[in-house]
Each structure stands twice: as C-alpha cells, then as structure tokens.
PDB file of C-alpha atoms in Angstrom:
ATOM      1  CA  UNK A 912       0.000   0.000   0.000  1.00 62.00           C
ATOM      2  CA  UNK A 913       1.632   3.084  -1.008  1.00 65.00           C
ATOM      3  CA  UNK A 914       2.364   5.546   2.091  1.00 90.00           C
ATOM      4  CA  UNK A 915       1.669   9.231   2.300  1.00 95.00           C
ATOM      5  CA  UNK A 916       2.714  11.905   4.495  1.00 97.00           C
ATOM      6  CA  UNK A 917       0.522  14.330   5.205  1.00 97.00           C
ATOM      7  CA  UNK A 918       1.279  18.277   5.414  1.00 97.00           C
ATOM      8  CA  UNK A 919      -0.965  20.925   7.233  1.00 98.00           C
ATOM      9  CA  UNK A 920       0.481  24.168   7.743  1.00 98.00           C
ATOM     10  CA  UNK A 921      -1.478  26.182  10.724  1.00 98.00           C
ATOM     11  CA  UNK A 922      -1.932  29.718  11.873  1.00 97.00           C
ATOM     12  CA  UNK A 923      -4.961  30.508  14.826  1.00 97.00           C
ATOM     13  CA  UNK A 924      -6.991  27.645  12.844  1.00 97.00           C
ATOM     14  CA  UNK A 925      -8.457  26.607  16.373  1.00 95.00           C
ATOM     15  CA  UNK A 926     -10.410  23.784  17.633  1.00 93.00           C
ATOM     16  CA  UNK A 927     -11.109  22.547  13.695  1.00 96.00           C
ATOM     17  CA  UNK A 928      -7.295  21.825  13.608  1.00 97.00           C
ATOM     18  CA  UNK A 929      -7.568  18.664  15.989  1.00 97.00           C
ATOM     19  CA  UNK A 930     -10.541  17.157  14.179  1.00 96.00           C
ATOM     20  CA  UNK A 931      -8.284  17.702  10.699  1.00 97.00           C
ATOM     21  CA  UNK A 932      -5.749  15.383  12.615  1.00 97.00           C
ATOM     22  CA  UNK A 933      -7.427  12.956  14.071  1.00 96.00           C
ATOM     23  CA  UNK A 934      -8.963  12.506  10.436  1.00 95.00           C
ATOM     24  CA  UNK A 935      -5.763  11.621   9.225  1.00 96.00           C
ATOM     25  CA  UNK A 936      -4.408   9.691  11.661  1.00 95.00           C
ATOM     26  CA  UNK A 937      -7.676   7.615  11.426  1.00 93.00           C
ATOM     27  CA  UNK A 938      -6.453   6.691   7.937  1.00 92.00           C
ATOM     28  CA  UNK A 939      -4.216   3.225   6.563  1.00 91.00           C
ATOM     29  CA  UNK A 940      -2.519   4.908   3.894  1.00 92.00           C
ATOM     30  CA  UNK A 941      -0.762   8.479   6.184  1.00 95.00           C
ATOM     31  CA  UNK A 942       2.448   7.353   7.829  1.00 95.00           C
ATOM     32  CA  UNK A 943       2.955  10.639   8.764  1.00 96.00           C
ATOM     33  CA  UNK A 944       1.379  13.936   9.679  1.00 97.00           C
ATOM     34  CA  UNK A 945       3.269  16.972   9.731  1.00 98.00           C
ATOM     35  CA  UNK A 946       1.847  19.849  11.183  1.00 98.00           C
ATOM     36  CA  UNK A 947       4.321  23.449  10.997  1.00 98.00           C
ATOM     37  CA  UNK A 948       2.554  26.044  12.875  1.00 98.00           C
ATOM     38  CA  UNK A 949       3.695  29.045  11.547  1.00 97.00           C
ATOM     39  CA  UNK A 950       3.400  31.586  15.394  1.00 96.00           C
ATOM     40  CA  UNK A 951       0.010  31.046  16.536  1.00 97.00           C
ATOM     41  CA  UNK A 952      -1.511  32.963  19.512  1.00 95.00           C
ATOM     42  CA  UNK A 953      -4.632  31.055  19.677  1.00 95.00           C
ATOM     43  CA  UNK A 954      -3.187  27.807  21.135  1.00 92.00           C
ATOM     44  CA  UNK A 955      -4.665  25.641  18.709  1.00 95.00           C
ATOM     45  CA  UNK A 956      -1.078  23.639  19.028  1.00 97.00           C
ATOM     46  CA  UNK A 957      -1.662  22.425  22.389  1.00 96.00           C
ATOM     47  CA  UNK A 958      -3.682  19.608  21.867  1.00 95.00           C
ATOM     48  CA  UNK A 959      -1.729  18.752  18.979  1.00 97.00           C
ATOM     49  CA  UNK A 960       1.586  18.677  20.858  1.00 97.00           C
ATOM     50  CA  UNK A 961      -0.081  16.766  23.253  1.00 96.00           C
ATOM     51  CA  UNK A 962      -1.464  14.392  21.387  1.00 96.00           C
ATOM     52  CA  UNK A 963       2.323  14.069  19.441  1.00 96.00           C
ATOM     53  CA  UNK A 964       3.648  12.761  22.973  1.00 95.00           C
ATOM     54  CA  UNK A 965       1.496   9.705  21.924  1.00 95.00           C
ATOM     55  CA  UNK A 966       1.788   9.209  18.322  1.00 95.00           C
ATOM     56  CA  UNK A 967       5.136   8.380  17.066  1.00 92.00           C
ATOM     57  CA  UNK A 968       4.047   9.252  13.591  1.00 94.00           C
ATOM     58  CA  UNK A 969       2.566  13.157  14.145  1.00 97.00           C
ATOM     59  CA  UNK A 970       5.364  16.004  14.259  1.00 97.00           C
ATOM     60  CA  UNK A 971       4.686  19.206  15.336  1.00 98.00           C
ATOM     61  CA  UNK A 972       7.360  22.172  13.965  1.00 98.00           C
ATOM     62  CA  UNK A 973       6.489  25.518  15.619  1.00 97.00           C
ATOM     63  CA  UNK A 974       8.190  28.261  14.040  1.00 97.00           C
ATOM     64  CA  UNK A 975       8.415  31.820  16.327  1.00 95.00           C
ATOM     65  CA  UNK A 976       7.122  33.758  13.170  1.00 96.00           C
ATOM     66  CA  UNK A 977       4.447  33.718  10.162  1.00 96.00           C
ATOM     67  CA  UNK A 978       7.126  32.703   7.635  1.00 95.00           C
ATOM     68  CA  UNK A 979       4.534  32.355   4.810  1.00 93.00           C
ATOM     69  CA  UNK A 980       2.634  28.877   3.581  1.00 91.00           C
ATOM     70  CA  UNK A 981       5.029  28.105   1.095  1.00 89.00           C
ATOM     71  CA  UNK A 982       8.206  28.032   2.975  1.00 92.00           C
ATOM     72  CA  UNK A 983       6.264  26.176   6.023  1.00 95.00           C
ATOM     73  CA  UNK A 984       5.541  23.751   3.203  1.00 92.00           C
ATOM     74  CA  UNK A 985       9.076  23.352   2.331  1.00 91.00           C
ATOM     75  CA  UNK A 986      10.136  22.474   6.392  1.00 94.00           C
ATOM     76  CA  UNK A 987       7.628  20.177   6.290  1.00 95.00           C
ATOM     77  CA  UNK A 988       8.470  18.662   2.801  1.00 92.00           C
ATOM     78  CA  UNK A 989      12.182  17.660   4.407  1.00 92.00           C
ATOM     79  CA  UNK A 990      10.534  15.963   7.502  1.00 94.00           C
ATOM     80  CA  UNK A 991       7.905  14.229   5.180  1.00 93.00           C
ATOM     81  CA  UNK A 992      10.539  11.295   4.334  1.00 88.00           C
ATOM     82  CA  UNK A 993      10.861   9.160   1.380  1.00 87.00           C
ATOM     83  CA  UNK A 994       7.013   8.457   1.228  1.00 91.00           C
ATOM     84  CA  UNK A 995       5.456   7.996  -1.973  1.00 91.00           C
ATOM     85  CA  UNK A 996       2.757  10.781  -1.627  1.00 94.00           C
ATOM     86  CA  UNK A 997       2.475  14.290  -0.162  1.00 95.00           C
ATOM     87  CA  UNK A 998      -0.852  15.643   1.174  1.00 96.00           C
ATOM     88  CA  UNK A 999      -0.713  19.274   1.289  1.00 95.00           C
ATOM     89  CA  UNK A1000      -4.223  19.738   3.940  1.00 96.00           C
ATOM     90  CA  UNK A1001      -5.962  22.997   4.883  1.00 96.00           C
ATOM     91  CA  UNK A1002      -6.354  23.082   8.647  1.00 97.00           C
ATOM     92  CA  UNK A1003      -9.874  23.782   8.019  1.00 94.00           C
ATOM     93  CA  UNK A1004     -10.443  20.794   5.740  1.00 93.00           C
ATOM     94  CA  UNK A1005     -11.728  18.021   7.100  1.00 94.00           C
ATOM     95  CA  UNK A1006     -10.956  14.402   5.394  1.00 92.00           C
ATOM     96  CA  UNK A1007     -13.926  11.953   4.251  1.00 87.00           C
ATOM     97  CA  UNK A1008     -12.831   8.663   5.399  1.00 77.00           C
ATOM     98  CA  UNK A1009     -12.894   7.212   1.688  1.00 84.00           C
ATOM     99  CA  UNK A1010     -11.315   9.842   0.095  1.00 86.00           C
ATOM    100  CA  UNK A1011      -7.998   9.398   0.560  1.00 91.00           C
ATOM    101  CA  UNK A1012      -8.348   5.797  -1.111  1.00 90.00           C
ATOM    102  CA  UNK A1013     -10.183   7.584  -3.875  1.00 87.00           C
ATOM    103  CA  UNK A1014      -7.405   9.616  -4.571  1.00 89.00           C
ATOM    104  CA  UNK A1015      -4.913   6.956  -4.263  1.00 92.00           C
ATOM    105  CA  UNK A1016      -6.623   5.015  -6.778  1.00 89.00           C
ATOM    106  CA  UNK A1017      -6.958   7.755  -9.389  1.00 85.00           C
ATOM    107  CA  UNK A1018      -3.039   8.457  -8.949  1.00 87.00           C
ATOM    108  CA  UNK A1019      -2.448   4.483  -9.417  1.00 87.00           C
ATOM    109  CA  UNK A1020      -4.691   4.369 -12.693  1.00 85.00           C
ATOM    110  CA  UNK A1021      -3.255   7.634 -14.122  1.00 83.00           C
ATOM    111  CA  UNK A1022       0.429   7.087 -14.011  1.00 82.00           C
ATOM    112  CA  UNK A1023       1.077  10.313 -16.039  1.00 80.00           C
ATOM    113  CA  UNK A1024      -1.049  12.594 -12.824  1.00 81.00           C
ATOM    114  CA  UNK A1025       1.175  14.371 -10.858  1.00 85.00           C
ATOM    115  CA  UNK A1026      -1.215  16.091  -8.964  1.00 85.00           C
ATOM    116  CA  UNK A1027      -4.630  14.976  -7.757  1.00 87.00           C
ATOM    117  CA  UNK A1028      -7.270  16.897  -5.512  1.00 86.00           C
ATOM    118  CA  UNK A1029     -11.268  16.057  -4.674  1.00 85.00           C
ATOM    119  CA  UNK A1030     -14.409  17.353  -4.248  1.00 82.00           C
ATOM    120  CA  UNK A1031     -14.344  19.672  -1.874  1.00 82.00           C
ATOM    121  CA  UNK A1032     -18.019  20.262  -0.142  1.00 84.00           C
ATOM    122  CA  UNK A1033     -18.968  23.292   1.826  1.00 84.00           C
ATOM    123  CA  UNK A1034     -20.682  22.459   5.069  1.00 88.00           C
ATOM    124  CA  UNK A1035     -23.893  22.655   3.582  1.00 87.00           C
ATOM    125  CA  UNK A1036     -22.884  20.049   1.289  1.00 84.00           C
ATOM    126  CA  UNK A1037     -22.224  22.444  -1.933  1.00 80.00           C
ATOM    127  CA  UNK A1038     -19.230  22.536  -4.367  1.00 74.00           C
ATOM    128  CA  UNK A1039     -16.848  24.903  -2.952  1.00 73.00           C
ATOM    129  CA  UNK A1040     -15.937  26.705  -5.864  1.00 68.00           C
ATOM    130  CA  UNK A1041     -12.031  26.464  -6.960  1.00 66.00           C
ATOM    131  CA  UNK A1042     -12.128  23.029  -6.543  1.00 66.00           C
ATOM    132  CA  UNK A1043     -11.807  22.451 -10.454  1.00 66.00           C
ATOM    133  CA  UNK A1044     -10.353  25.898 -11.806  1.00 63.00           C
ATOM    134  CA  UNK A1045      -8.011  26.758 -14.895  1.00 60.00           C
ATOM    135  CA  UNK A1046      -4.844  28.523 -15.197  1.00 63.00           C
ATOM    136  CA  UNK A1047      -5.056  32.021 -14.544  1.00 62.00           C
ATOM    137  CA  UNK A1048      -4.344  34.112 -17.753  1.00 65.00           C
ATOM    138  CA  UNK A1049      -4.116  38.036 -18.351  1.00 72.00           C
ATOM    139  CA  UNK A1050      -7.609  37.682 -19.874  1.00 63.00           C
ATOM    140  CA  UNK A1051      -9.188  35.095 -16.927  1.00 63.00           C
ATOM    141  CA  UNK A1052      -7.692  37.813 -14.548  1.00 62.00           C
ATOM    142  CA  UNK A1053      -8.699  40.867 -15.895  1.00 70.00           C
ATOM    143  CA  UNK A1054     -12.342  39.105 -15.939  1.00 65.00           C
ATOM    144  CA  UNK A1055     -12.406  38.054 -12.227  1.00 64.00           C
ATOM    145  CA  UNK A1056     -10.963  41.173 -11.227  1.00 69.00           C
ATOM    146  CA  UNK A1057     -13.761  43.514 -12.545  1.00 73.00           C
ATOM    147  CA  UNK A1058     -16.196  40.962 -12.031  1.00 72.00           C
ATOM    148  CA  UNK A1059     -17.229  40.461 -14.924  1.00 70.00           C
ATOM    149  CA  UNK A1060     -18.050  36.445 -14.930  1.00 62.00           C
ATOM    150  CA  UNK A1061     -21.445  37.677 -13.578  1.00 70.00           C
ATOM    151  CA  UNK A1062     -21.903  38.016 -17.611  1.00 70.00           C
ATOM    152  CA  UNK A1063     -21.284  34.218 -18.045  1.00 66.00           C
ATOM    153  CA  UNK A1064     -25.092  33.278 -18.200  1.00 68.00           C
ATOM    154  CA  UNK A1065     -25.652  35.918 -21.100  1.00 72.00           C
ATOM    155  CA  UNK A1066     -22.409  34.480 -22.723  1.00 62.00           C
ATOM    156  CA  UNK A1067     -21.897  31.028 -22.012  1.00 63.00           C
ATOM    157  CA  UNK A1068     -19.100  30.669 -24.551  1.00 61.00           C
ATOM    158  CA  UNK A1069     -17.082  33.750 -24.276  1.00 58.00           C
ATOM    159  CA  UNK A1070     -17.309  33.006 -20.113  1.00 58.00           C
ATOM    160  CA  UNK A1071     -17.273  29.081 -20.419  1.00 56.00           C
ATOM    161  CA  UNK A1072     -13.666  28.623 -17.904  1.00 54.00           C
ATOM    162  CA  UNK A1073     -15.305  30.519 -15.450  1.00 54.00           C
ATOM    163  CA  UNK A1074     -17.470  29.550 -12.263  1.00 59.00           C
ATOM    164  CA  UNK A1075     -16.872  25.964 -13.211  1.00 57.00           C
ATOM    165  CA  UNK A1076     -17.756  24.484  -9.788  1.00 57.00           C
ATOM    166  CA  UNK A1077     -21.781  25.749 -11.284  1.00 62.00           C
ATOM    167  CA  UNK A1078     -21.463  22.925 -14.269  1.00 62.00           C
ATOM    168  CA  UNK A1079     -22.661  19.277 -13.698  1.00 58.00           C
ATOM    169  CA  UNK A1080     -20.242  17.080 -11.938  1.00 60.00           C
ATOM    170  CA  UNK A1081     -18.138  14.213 -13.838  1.00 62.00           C
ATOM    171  CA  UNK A1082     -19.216  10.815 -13.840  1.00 68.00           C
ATOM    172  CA  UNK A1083     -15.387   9.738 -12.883  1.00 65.00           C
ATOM    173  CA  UNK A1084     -12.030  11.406 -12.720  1.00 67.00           C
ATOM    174  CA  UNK A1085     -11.328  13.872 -15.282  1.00 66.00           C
ATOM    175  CA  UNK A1086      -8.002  16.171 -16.132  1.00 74.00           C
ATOM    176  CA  UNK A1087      -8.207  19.931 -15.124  1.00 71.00           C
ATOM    177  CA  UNK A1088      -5.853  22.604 -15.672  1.00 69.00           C
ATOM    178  CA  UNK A1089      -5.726  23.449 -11.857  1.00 71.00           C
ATOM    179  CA  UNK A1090      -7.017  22.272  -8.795  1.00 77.00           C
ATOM    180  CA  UNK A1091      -7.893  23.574  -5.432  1.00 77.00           C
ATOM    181  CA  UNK A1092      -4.931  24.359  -2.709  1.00 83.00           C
ATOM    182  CA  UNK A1093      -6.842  23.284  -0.077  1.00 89.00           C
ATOM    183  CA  UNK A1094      -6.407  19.458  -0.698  1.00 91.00           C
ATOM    184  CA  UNK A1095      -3.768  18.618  -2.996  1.00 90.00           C
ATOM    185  CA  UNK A1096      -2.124  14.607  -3.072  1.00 92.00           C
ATOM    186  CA  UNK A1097       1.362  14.937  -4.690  1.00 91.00           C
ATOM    187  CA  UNK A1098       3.890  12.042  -6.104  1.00 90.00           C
ATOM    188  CA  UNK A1099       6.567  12.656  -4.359  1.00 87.00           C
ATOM    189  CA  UNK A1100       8.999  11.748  -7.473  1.00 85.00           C
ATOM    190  CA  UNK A1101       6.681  14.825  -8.934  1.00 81.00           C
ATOM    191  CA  UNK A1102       7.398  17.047  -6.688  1.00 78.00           C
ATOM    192  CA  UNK A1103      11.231  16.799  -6.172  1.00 74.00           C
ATOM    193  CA  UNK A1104      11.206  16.964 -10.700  1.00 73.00           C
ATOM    194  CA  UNK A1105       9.406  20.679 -10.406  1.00 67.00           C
ATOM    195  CA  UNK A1106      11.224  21.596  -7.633  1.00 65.00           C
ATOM    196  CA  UNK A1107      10.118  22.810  -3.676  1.00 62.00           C
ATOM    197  CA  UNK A1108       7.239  25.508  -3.910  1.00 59.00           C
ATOM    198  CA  UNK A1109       9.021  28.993  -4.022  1.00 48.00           C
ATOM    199  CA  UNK A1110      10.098  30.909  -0.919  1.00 44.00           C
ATOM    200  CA  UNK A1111       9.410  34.080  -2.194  1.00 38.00           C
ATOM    201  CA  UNK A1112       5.398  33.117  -2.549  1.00 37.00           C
ATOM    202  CA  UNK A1113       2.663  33.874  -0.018  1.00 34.00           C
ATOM    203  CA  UNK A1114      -0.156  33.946  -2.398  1.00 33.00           C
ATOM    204  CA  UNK A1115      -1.510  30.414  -1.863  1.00 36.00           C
ATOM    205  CA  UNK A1116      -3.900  30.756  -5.053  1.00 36.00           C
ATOM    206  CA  UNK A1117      -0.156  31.332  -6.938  1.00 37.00           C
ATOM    207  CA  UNK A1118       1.564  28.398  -5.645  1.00 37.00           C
ATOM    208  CA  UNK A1119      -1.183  25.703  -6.316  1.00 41.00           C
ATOM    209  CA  UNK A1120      -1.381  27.563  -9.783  1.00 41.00           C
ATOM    210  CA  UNK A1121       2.405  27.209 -10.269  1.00 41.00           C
ATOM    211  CA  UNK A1122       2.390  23.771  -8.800  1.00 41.00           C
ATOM    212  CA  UNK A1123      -0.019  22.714 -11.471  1.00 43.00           C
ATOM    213  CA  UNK A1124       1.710  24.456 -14.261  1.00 39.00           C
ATOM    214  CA  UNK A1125       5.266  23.217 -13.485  1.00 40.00           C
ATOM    215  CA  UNK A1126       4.106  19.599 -13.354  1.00 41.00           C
ATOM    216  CA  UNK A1127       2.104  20.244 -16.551  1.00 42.00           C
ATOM    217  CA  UNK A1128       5.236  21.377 -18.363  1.00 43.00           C
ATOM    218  CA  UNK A1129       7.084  18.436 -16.670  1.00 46.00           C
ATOM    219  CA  UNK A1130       4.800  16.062 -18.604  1.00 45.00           C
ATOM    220  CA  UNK A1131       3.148  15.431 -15.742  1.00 46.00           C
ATOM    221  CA  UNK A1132      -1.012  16.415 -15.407  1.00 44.00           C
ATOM    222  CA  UNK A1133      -3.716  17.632 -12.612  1.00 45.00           C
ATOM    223  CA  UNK A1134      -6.378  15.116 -12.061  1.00 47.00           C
ATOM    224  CA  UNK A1135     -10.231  15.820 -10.165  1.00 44.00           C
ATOM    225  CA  UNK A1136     -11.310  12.156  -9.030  1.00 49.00           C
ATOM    226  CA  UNK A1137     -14.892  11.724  -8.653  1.00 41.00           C
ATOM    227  CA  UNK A1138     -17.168  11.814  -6.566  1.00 38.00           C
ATOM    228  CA  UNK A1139     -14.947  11.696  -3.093  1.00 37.00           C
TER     229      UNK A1139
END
C-alpha cells in the first residue's frame, strides 16, 4: 500500500485543527502527519503537541514567526521522508474517510497525474468553488478582477472557464488545468522533478497555480477524481 505523508500548515486555525488530525491519523494509507505552525496565539497547538507525545508518527514544527505557507511547506516537505505521496491539507479541511483511497486510486490508474485533488463540499454540502479551476491568464484575470463572470449566463461561450464548480459534476475522474490548494495529493517523485514551492510566494492561489503548471510542463497532469 503506497504511504503518504501528510502536510498541514497552521496559523490561529483553532479547535477545527484537531478534528483535521485525528482525520488523518484515522487513515491506513498516512504514515505521517506533519503539522508546521507558523506563530500562533490562539493555542490551537496544544492539543496537537499533546497528542504528538502519543503518536510516534505526528510532528509538530512551531516556528516563532508567520514565515509564509510556502516556505512552512518546504520544512515540512524535508521531515515528510521518502514516502510515496504528499498531502498538502488545509487546517480547516476536514478528510472523508474514503477519500484518501479515492485519490490513491486515481493516482495508481493515471500514471502520467502528478497532482490529484477532490471534491471539496462546503458544510452545507455544496461545491466549494475552486475546486476544479483553470490557469489564470491576463484575460481570466482581468475578468475576475472587474467581475465580470457575472456576464457568463448571457455568454456562455465567451465566459465558459469561469465559475466551473456551477457545471454538472463528472461521472469519474477527469483532467483539469488546476485544482484547489486546499487538498492537494502529490507524487513525491513529482514534486522533487518541479522543484520545492518557491520561498518568495505567499499567495496560496499562486503556488497551487504554479504547482499545477510546473508539473504540466514536466509532462506530468492535474487530475479531479470523482465523486470523493
């Protein structure tokens, strides 16, 4: 069974942060969870470091400072190990028991994925929009900066990229251009080919989006499974 290690960087989440771990812990396939808080005042940590006394495979990294998602990604990339998988979590995003597997099994039968992430639900059970996105060009920016994808029902074609989360869902797993931050399973082997996510980056809509476009241009593609 392949093994992933699982990556949730945390600042003032609170009390959701503990049922995020548990989740994972809960789950066959995570060897390890890595939690890198990055200076939270809310003590969220606490039970977390407590429960880490416990549970040989949860790590807790507290750094004194907000140093940013992506570089608290990359401290918790080296402690990861040489699992096959990384699953870069939202503290806020709670695992369906199943849907790690699902994802597992959509990275097995598409050799050529490099990146997979789910359906991601909003409490009240609707698609959280972003989950299934494209690339963000000068043209899709300029439209969702002005909002002017409030036009797409008068024109469907020349808005058709947009608000995708609105169109019927796939019967199975399907390729997108980009996929949502919040969950995101990574091959490992993937990962160290395009390279750690940049320092410099803060902007966590720009490093999924540059995650998906450097393993596109690797060869390598962004895969939705459905349903999760």
């Amino acid at each position: 069974m392949p093994k992933v290690s699982a990556i949730i960087v945390n600042y003032n989440a609170g009390r959701v942060l503990n049922e995020a771990v548990n989740l994972l812990l809960g789950s066959a396939s995570i060897a390890k969870v890595i939690v890198v808080d990055n200076g939270s005042t809310d003590n969220s940590m606490d039970e977390i470091e407590r429960l880490a006394d416990s549970r040989s495979g949860l790590i807790c990294i507290r750094n004194n400072k907000n140093l940013g998602f992506a570089k608290a990604c990359n401290i918790a990339i080296a402690a990861a190990g040489e699992n096959d998988y990384l699953l870069f979590l939202n503290p806020d995003c709670l695992v369906d028991c199943d849907a790690l597997e699902t994802l597992l099994s959509c990275m097995k039968s598409s050799p050529q994925a490099g990146i997979a992430g789910p359906l991601i639900l909003n409490p009240d059970g609707t698609e959280q929009a972003g989950g299934r996105r494209a690339i963000p060009t000068p043209w899709r920016s300029f439209i969702r900066t002005f909002g002017l994808s409030r036009f797409s029902k008068r024109y469907p074609r020349l808005f058709s990229d947009f608000l995708l989360h609105q169109q019927l869902l796939p019967d199975g797993a399907m390729e997108t251009e980009a996929i949502s931050g919040a969950c995101m399973l990574v091959r490992r082997d993937a990962m160290l080919d395009v390279g750690l996510l940049m320092r410099a980056i803060f902007c966590i809509v720009k490093i999924w989006t540059g995650a998906c476009v450097s393993a596109r241009r690797d060869g390598k593609s962004c895969s939705y499974p459905m349903p999760v």
